[in-house]
Amino acid sequence: MFDNRKVKLIEIAEILKISKERVGHIVNEYLDMRKLCTKWVPHELAIDQKQQRIDDSKQCLQLFNLNKSEFLRRYVTMDETWLHHFSPESNRQSAEWTARDEPTPKRGKTQKSAGKVMASLFWDIHGIIFIDYLKKGKPTNSDYYVALLERLKDEIAEKRPHLKKKKVLFHQDNTPCHKSMKSMAKLHELGFELLPDPSYSPDQAFSSFFLFSDLKRMLAGQKFRAEEEVIAETEAYFEAKDKSCYKNDIEKLYGRYNRCITLEGNYIYIE
């Protein structure tokens, strides 16, 4: 078993000339082993990549521990996601209560619609600062992102006056247009302090776990005829969202930084 981790209980039983049930009992009770499916990971992290994730987490933790309230007040993050005119419900969402003698509910296979719009969200502990919507087919290049950063500066001046004399702690992912020379020059010009975002780290894509996931569940199963309808539904969703959720979600950064260090740079799984 230790030489072949994929060996089946029936194969062991045939070799030992005992029942499969007896083999299972020995494996579970005496060897304290169980058979698990492998977990999908976005990337096979090299040693230096794991170390980079640890170093980046320690750097952010240091800022967090230095002054938690100040960190939270200055923290601004952004991310993008596609909003489809139609996204099918997940298996869990489509589950139905049935009697024991009723057949299992069925549904036809459906796919996401071709029609979609990209939403770029900028937010902090107080909520959404602004959302920009880009229609399918429009370029998402450095010029577009620089324009968003310019707008962010104006939106912060209007909606977050407490940051007027503070240096923004800004988090973004490693999308090429975010890391281009033009974009980095604009961030420097704006005086933003850029927080690290290690490569191959979708588990650190904060917006995906704590913002987009609930939004996508809400939109799933709905059919929209045009971008305007998707946008209106998205705006209504964030307008109704409890403002305390944003602060609660960002405070979870502390646990994720620590978790990454504890796991020695390996991926953090959301169970």
Coordinates of N, CA, C and O in Angstrom, one line a residue, residues 82 84-86 111-117 136:
W82 N -16.0 38.6 -15.3 CA -17.0 38.7 -16.4 C -18.4 38.4 -15.8 O -18.6 37.5 -15.0
H84 N -21.9 37.4 -17.2 CA -22.6 36.8 -18.4 C -24.1 37.2 -18.4 O -24.7 37.3 -17.3
H85 N -24.7 37.3 -19.6 CA -26.1 37.5 -19.7 C -26.9 36.3 -19.1 O -28.0 36.4 -18.7
F86 N -26.2 35.1 -19.2 CA -26.8 33.9 -18.5 C -25.7 33.0 -18.0 O -24.7 32.7 -18.7
Q111 N -24.8 26.1 -20.9 CA -23.5 26.8 -20.9 C -23.7 28.3 -20.6 O -24.8 28.8 -20.9
K112 N -22.6 29.0 -20.2 CA -22.7 30.4 -20.1 C -22.9 31.1 -21.4 O -22.5 30.6 -22.5
S113 N -23.6 32.2 -21.4 CA -23.9 32.9 -22.7 C -22.6 33.5 -23.2 O -21.7 33.8 -22.5
A114 N -22.7 33.8 -24.5 CA -21.6 34.5 -25.2 C -21.6 35.9 -24.8 O -20.6 36.6 -24.7
G115 N -22.8 36.5 -24.6 CA -22.9 37.9 -24.2 C -22.5 38.1 -22.8 O -22.9 37.4 -21.9
K116 N -21.6 39.1 -22.6 CA -21.0 39.3 -21.3 C -20.4 40.7 -21.2 O -20.2 41.4 -22.3
V117 N -20.2 41.2 -20.0 CA -19.6 42.5 -19.8 C -18.6 42.3 -18.6 O -18.8 41.5 -17.7
K136 N -17.9 43.4 -24.0 CA -17.1 42.3 -24.7 C -16.5 42.9 -26.0 O -17.2 43.5 -26.8

